[in-house]
PDB file of C-alpha atoms in Angstrom:
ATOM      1  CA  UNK I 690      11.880 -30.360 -18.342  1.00  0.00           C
ATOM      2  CA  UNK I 691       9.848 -27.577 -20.012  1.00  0.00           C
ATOM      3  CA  UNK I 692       6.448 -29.042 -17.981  1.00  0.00           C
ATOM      4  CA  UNK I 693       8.675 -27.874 -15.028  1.00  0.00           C
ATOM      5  CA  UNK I 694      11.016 -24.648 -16.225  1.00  0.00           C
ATOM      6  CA  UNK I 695       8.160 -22.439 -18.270  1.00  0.00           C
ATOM      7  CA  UNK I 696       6.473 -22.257 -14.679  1.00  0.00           C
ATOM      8  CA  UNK I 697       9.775 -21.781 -12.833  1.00  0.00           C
ATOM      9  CA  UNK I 698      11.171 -18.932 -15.404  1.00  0.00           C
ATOM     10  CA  UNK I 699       7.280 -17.240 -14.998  1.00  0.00           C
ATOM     11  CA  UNK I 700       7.073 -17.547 -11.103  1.00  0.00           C
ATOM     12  CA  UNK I 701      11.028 -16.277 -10.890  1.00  0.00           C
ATOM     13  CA  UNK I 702      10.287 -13.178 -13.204  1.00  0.00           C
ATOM     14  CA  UNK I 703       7.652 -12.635 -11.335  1.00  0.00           C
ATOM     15  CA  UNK I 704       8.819 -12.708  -8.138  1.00  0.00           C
ATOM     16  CA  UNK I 705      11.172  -9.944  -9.142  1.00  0.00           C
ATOM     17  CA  UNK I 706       8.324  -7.691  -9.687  1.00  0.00           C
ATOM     18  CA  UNK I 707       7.863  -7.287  -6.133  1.00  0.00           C
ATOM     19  CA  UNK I 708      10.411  -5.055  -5.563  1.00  0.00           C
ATOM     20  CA  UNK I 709       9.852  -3.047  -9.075  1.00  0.00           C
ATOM     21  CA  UNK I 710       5.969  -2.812  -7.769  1.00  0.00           C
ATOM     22  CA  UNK I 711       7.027  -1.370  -4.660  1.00  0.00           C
ATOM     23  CA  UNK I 712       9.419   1.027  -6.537  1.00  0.00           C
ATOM     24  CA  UNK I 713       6.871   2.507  -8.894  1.00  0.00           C
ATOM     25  CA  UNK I 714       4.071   2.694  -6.120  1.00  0.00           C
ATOM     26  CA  UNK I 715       6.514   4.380  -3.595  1.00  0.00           C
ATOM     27  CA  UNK I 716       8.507   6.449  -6.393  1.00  0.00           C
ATOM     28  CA  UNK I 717       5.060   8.128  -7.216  1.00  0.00           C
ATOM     29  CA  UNK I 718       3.571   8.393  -3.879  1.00  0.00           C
ATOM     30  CA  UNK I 719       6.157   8.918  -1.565  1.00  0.00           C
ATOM     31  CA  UNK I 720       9.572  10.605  -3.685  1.00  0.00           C
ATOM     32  CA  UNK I 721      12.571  10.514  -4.933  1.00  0.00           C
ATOM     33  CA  UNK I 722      14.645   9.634  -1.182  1.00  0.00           C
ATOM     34  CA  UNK I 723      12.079   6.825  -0.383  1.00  0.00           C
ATOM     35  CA  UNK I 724      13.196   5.091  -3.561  1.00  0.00           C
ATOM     36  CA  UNK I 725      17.061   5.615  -2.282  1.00  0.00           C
ATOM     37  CA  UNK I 726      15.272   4.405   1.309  1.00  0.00           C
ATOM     38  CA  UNK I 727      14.087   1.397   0.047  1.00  0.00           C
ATOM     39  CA  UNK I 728      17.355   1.101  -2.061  1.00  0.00           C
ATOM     40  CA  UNK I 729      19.239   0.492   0.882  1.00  0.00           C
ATOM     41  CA  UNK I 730      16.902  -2.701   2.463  1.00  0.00           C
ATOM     42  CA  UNK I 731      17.795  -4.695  -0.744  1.00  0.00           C
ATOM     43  CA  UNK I 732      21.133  -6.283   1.098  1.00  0.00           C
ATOM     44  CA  UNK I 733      19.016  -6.210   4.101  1.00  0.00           C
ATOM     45  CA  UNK I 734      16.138  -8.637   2.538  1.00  0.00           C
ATOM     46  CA  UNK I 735      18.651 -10.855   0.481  1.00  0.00           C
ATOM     47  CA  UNK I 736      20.349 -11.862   3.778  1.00  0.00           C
ATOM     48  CA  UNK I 737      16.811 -12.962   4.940  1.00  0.00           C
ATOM     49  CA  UNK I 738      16.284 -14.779   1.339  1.00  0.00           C
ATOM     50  CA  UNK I 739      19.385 -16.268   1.864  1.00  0.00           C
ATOM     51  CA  UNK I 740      18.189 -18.103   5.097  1.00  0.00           C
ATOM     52  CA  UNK I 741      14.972 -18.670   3.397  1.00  0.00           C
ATOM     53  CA  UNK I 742      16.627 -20.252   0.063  1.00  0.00           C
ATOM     54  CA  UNK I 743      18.778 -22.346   2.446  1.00  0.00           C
ATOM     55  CA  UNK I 744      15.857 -23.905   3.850  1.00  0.00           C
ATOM     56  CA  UNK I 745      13.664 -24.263   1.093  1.00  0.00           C
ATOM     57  CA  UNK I 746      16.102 -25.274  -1.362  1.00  0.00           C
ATOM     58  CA  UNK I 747      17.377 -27.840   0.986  1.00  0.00           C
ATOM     59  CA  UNK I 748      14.362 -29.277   2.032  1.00  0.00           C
ATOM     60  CA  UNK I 749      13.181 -29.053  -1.743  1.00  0.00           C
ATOM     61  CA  UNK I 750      16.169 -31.173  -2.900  1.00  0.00           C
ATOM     62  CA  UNK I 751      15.758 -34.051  -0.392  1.00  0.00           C
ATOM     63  CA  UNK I 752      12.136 -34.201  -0.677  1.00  0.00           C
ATOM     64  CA  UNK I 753      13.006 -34.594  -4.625  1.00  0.00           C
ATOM     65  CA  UNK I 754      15.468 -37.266  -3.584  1.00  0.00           C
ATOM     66  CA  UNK I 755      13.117 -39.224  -1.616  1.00  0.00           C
ATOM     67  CA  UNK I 756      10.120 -39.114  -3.619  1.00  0.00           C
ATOM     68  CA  UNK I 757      12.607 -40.708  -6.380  1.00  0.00           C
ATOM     69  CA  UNK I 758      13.292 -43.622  -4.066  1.00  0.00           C
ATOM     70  CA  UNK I 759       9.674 -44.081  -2.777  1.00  0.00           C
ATOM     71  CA  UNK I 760      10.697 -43.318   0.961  1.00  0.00           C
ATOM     72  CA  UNK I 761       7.320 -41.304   1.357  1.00  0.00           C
ATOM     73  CA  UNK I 762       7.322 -41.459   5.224  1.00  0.00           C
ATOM     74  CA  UNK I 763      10.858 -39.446   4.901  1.00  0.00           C
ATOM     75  CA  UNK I 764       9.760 -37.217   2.492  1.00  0.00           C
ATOM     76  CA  UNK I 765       6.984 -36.542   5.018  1.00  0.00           C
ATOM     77  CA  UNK I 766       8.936 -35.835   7.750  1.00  0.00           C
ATOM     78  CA  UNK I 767      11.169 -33.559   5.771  1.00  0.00           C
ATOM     79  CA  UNK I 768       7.917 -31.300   5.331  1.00  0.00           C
ATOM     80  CA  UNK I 769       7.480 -30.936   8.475  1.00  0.00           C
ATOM     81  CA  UNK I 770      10.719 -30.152   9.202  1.00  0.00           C
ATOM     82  CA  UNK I 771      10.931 -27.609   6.838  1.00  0.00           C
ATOM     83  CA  UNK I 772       7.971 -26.029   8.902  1.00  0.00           C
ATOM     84  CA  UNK I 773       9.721 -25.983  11.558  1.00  0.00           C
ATOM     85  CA  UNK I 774      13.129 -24.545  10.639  1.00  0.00           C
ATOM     86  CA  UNK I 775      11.262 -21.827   8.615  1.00  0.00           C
ATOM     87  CA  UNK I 776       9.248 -20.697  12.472  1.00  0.00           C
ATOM     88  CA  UNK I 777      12.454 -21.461  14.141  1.00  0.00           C
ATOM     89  CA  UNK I 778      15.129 -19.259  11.439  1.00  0.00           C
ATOM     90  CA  UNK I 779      12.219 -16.759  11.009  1.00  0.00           C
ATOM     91  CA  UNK I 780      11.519 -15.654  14.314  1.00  0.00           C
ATOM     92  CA  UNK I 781      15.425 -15.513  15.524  1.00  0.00           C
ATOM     93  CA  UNK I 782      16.389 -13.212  12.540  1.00  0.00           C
ATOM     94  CA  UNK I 783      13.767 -10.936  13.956  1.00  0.00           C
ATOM     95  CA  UNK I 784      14.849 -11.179  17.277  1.00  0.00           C
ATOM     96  CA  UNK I 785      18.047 -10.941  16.423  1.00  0.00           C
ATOM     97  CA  UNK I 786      17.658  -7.554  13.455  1.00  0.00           C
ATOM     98  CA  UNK I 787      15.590  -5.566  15.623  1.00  0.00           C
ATOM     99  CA  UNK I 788      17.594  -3.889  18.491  1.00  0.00           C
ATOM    100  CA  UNK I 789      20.144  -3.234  15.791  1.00  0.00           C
ATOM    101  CA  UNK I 790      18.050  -2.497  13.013  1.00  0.00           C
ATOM    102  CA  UNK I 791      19.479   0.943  12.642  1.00  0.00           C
ATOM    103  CA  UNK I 792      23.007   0.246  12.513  1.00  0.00           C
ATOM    104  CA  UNK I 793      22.422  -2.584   9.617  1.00  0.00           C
ATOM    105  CA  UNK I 794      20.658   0.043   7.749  1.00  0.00           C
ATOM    106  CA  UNK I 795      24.061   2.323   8.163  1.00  0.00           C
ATOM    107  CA  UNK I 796      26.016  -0.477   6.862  1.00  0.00           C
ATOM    108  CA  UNK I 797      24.028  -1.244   3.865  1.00  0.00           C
ATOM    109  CA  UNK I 798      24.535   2.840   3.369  1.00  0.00           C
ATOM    110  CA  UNK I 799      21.319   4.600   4.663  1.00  0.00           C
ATOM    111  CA  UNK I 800      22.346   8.083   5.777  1.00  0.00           C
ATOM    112  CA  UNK I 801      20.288  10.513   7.802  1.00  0.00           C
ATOM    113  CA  UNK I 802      18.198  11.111   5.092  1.00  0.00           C
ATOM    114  CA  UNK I 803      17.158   7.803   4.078  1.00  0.00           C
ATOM    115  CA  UNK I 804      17.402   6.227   7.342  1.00  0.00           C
ATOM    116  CA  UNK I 805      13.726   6.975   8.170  1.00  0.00           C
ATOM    117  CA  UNK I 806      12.385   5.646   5.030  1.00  0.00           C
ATOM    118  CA  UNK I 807      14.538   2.628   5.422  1.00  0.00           C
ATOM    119  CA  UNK I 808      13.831   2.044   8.860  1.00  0.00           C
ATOM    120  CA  UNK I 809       9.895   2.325   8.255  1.00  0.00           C
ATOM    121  CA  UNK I 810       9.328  -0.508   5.599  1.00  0.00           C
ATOM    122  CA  UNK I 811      11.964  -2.608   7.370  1.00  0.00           C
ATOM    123  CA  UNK I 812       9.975  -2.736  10.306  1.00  0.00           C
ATOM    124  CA  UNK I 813       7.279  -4.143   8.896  1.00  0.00           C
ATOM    125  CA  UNK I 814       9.332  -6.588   6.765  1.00  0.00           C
ATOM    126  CA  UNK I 815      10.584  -7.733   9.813  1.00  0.00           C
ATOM    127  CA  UNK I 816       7.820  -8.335  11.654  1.00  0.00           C
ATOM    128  CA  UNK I 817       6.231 -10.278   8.609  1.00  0.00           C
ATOM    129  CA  UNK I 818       9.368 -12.378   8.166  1.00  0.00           C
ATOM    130  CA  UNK I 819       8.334 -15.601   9.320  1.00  0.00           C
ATOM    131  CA  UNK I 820       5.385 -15.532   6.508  1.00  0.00           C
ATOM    132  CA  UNK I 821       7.869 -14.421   4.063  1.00  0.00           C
ATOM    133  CA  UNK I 822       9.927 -17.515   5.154  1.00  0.00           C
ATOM    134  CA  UNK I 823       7.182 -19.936   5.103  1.00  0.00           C
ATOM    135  CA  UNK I 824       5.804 -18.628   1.412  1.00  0.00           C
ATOM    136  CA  UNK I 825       8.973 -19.005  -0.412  1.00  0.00           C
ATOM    137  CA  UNK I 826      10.086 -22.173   1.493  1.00  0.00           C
ATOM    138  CA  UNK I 827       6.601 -23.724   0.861  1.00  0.00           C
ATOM    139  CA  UNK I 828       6.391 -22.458  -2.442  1.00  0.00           C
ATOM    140  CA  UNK I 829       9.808 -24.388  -2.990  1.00  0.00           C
ATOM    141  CA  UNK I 830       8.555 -27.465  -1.709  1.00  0.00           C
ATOM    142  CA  UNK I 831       5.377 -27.631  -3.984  1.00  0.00           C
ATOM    143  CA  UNK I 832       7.786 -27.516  -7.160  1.00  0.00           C
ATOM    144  CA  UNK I 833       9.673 -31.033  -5.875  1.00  0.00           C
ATOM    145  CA  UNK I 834       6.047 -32.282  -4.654  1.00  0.00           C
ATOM    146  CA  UNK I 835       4.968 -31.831  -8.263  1.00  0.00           C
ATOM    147  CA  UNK I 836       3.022 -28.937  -8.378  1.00  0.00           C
ATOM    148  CA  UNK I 837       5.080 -26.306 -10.129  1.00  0.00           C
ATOM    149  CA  UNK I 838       2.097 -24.459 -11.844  1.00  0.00           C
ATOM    150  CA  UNK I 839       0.602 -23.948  -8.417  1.00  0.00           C
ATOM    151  CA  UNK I 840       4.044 -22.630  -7.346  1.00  0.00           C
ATOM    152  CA  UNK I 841       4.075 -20.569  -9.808  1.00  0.00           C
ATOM    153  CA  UNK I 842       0.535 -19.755  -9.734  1.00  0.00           C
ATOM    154  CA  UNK I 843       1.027 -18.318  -6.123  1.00  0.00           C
ATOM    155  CA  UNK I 844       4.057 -16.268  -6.788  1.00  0.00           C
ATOM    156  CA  UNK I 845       1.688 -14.254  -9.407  1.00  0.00           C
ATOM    157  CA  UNK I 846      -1.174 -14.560  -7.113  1.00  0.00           C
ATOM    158  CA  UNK I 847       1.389 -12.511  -4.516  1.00  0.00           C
ATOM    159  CA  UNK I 848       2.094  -9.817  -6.899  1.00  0.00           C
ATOM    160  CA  UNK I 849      -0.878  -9.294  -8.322  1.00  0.00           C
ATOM    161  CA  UNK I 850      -2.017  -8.477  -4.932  1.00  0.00           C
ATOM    162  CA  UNK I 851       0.662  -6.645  -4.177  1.00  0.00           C
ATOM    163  CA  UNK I 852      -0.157  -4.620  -7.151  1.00  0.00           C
ATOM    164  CA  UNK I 853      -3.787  -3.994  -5.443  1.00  0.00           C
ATOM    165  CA  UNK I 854      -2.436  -3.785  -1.812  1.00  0.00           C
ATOM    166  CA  UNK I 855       0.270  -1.587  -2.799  1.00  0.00           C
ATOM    167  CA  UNK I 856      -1.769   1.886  -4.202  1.00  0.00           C
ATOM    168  CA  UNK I 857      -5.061   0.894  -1.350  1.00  0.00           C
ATOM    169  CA  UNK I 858      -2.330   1.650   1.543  1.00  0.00           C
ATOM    170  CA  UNK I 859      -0.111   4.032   0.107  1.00  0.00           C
ATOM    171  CA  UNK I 860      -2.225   6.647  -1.126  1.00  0.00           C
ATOM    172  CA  UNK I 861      -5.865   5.543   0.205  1.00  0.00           C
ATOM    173  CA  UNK I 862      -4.788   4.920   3.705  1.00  0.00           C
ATOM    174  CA  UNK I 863      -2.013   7.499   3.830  1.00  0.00           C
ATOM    175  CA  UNK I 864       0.866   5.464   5.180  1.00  0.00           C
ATOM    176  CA  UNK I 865       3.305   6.052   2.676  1.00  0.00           C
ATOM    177  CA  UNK I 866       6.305   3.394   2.589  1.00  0.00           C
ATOM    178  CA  UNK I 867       5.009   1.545   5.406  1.00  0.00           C
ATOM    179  CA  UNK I 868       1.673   0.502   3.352  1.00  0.00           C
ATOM    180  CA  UNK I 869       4.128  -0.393   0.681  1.00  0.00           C
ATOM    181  CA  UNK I 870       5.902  -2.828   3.473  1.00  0.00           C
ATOM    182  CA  UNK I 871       2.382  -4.096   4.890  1.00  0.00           C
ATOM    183  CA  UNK I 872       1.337  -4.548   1.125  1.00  0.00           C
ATOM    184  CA  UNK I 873       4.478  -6.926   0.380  1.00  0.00           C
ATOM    185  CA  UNK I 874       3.626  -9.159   3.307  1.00  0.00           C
ATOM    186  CA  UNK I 875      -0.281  -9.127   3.406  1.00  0.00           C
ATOM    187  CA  UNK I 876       0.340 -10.399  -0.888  1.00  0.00           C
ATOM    188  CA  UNK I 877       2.456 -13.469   0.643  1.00  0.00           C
ATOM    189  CA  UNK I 878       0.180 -13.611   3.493  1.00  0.00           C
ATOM    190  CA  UNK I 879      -2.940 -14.938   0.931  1.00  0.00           C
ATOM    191  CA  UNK I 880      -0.124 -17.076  -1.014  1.00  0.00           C
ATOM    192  CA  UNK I 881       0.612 -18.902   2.227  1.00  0.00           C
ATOM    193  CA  UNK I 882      -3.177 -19.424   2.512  1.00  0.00           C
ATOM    194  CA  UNK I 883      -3.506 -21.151  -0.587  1.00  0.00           C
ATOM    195  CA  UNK I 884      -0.119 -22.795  -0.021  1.00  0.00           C
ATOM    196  CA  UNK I 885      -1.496 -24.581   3.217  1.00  0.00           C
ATOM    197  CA  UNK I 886      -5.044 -25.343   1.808  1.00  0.00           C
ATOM    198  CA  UNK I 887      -2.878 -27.213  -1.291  1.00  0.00           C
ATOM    199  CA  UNK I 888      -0.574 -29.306   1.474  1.00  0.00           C
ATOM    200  CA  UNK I 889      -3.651 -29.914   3.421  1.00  0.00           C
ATOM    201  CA  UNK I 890      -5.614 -32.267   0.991  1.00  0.00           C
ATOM    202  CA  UNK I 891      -5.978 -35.657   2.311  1.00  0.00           C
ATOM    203  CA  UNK I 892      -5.464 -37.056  -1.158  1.00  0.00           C
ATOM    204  CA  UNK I 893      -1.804 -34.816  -1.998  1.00  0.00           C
ATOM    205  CA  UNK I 894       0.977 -37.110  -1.507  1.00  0.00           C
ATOM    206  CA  UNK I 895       2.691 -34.835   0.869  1.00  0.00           C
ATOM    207  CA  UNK I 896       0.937 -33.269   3.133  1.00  0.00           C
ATOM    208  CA  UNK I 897       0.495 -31.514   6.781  1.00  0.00           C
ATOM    209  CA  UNK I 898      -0.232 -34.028   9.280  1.00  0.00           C
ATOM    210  CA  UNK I 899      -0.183 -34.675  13.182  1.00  0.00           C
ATOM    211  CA  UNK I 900       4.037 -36.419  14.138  1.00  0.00           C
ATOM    212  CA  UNK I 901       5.806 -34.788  11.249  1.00  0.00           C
ATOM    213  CA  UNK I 902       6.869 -31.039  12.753  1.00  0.00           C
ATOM    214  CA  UNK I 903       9.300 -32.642  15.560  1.00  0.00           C
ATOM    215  CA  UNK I 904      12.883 -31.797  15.099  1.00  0.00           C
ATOM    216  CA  UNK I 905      14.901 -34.104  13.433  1.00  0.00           C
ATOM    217  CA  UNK I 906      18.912 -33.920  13.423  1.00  0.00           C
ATOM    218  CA  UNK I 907      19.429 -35.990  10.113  1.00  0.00           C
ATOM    219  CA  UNK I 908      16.706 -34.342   8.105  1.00  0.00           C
ATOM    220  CA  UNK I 909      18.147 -31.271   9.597  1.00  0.00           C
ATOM    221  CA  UNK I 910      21.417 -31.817   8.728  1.00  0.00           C
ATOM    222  CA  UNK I 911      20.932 -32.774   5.362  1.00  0.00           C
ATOM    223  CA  UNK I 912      18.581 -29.797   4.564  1.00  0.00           C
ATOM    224  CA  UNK I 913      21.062 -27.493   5.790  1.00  0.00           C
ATOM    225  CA  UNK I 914      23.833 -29.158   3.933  1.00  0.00           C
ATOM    226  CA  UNK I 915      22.321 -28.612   0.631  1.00  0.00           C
ATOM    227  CA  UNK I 916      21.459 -25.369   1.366  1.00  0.00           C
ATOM    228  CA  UNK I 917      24.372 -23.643   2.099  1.00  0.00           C
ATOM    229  CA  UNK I 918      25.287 -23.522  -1.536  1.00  0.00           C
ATOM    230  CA  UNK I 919      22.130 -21.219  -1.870  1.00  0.00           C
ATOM    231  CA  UNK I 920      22.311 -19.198   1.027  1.00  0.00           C
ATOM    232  CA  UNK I 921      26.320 -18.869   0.780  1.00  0.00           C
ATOM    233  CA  UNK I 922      25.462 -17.705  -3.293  1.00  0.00           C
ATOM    234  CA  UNK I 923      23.089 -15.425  -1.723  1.00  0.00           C
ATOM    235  CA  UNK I 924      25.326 -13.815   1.080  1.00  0.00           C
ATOM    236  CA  UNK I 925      27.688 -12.783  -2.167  1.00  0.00           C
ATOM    237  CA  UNK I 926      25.464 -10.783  -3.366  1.00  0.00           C
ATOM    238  CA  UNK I 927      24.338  -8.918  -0.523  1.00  0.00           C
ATOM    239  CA  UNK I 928      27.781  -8.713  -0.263  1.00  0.00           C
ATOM    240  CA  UNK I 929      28.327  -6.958  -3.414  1.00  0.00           C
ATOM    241  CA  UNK I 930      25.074  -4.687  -3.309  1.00  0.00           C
ATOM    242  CA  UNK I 931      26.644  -3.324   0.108  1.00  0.00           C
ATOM    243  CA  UNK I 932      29.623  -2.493  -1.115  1.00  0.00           C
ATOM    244  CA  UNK I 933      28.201  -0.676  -4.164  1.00  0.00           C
ATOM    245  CA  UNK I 934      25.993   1.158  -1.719  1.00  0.00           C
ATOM    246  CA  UNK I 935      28.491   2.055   0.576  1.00  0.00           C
ATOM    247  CA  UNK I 936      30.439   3.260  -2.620  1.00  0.00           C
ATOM    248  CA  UNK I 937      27.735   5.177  -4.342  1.00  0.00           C
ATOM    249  CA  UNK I 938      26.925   6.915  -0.795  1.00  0.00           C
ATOM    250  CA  UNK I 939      30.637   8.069  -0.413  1.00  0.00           C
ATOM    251  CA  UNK I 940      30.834   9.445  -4.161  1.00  0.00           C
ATOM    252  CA  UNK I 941      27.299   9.966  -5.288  1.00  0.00           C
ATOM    253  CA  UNK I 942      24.803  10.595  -2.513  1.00  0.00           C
ATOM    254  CA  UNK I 943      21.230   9.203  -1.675  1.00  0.00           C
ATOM    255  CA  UNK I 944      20.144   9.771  -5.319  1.00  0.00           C
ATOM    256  CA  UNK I 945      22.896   7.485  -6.646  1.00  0.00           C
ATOM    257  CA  UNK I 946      21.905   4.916  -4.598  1.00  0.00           C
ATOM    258  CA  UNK I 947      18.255   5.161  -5.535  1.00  0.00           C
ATOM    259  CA  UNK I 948      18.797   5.022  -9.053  1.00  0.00           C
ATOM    260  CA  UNK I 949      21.543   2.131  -8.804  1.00  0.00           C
ATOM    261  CA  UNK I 950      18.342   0.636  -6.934  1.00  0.00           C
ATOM    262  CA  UNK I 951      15.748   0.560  -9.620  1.00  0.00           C
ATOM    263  CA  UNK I 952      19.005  -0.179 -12.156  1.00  0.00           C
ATOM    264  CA  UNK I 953      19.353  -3.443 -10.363  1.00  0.00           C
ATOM    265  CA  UNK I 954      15.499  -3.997  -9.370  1.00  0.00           C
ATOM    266  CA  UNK I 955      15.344  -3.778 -13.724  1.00  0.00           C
ATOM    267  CA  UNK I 956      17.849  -6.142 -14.211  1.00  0.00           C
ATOM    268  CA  UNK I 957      16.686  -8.660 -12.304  1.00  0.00           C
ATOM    269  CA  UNK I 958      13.767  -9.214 -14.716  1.00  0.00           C
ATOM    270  CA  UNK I 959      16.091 -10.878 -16.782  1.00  0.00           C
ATOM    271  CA  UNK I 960      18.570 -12.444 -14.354  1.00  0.00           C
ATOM    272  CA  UNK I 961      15.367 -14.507 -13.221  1.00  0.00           C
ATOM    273  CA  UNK I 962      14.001 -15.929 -16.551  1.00  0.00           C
ATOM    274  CA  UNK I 963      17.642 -17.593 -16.036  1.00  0.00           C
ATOM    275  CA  UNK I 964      17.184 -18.614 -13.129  1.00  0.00           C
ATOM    276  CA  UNK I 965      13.818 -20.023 -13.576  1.00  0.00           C
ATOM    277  CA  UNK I 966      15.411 -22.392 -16.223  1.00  0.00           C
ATOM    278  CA  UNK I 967      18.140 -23.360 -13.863  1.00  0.00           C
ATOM    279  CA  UNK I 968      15.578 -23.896 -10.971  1.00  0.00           C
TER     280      UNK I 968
END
């Protein structure tokens, strides 16, 4: 248990730093209503986690499930799968964010102010959602394929680039919050590398190979089934940070919003070392 929760609580906690990193970098280089900005994509990118934890978390648990009964060929299949959905739920969230991308951003409580801000590193987010998809549900899948220090090894590997990335396009390249956005995703985007290098050894016991990506309605199903505890535990608390932000914009403003933002980006350092155990 502790071979497989020390790396969990680690990669969790540090997972949360993403969002802290992004605070400090943008806090100091871009101001005060960029943090409040930013504040108001937190609902926004725990309704795409929420897809993301239904897939990976799904896929996760029946992988575990058939390793434990020697059904290799399923667990296989289950991989691929997991690909799949991940492309497929990626790509249609974008598709389906984008013309309205503004509006969201109003509901999660950006005002006129923050809307720019907001709109600007959501873009980018966005675009880069099917890596951000892929890393997380991959990095799920390596924990049930028995690799949970290399999970966890790549979650640190992500935000200790993102800690490079993150000052390099702010202030060197001059784009403000949208370096902080391409920062977040090109960090996953060298995760994902070494994510697919580890699944593509000939001698791992799951791994990417040619028959394993088509659709499958069971696997599917049963994926999906186990994830919708996840994603539905998820949706609650977007849930709840929109209607604090939607509160806190009535009767405080963009600042209250901001600060309730790096209140709750703070907190989660010790909501995940929780969670890690759980995991």
């Amino acid at each position: 248990l502790w071979q497989y929760a020390l790396p969990a609580i680690i990669a969790m906690t540090a997972s949360s730093l993403y969002n802290n990193v992004d605070r400090i970098f943008i806090g100091q280089g871009v101001g005060a209503m960029a943090i409040s900005g930013l504040a108001t994509t937190f609902p926004f990118m725990n309704l795409s986690a929420a897809l993301g934890a239904m897939v990976g978390v799904g896929a996760s648990t029946v992988i575990s499930v058939r390793l434990g009964q020697k059904d290799h060929r399923t667990a296989q299949l289950v991989l691929g799968n997991a690909v799949t959905l991940n492309i497929i739920i990626g790509t249609l969230f974008t598709i389906a964010c984008w013309p309205f991308l503004d509006e969201i951003l109003y509901l999660f409580g950006a005002s006129s102010n923050t809307l720019p801000y907001a709109r600007e590193y959501m873009e980018v987010i966005l675009l880069g959602n099917l890596i951000t998809h892929s890393y997380f549900g991959l990095n799920a899948i390596l924990r049930a394929a028995g690799h949970p220090k290399i999970a966890m090894q790549c979650t640190m590997l992500a935000v200790l680039a993102n800690v490079i990335l993150d000052p390099l396009f702010i202030w060197g390249f001059e784009m403000g919050i949208r370096g902080a956005a391409w920062a977040t995703i090109l960090s996953q985007v060298i995760s994902l590398i070494w994510q697919i290098q580890v699944f593509s050894r000939p001698n791992e016991l799951l791994r990417f190979q040619r028959g394993i990506y088509r659709p499958r309605l069971n696997i599917i199903r049963q994926t999906l089934a186990i994830g919708l505890s996840p994603f539905l535990m998820n949706c609650c608390a977007c849930l709840v940070v929109l209607i604090t932000n939607r509160g806190l914009s009535a009767h405080g403003g963009d600042h209250a919003i901001g600060a309730y933002g790096i209140m709750n980006s703070v907190m989660f350092l010790f909501i995940m070392v929780i969670m890690g155990l759980n995991q």
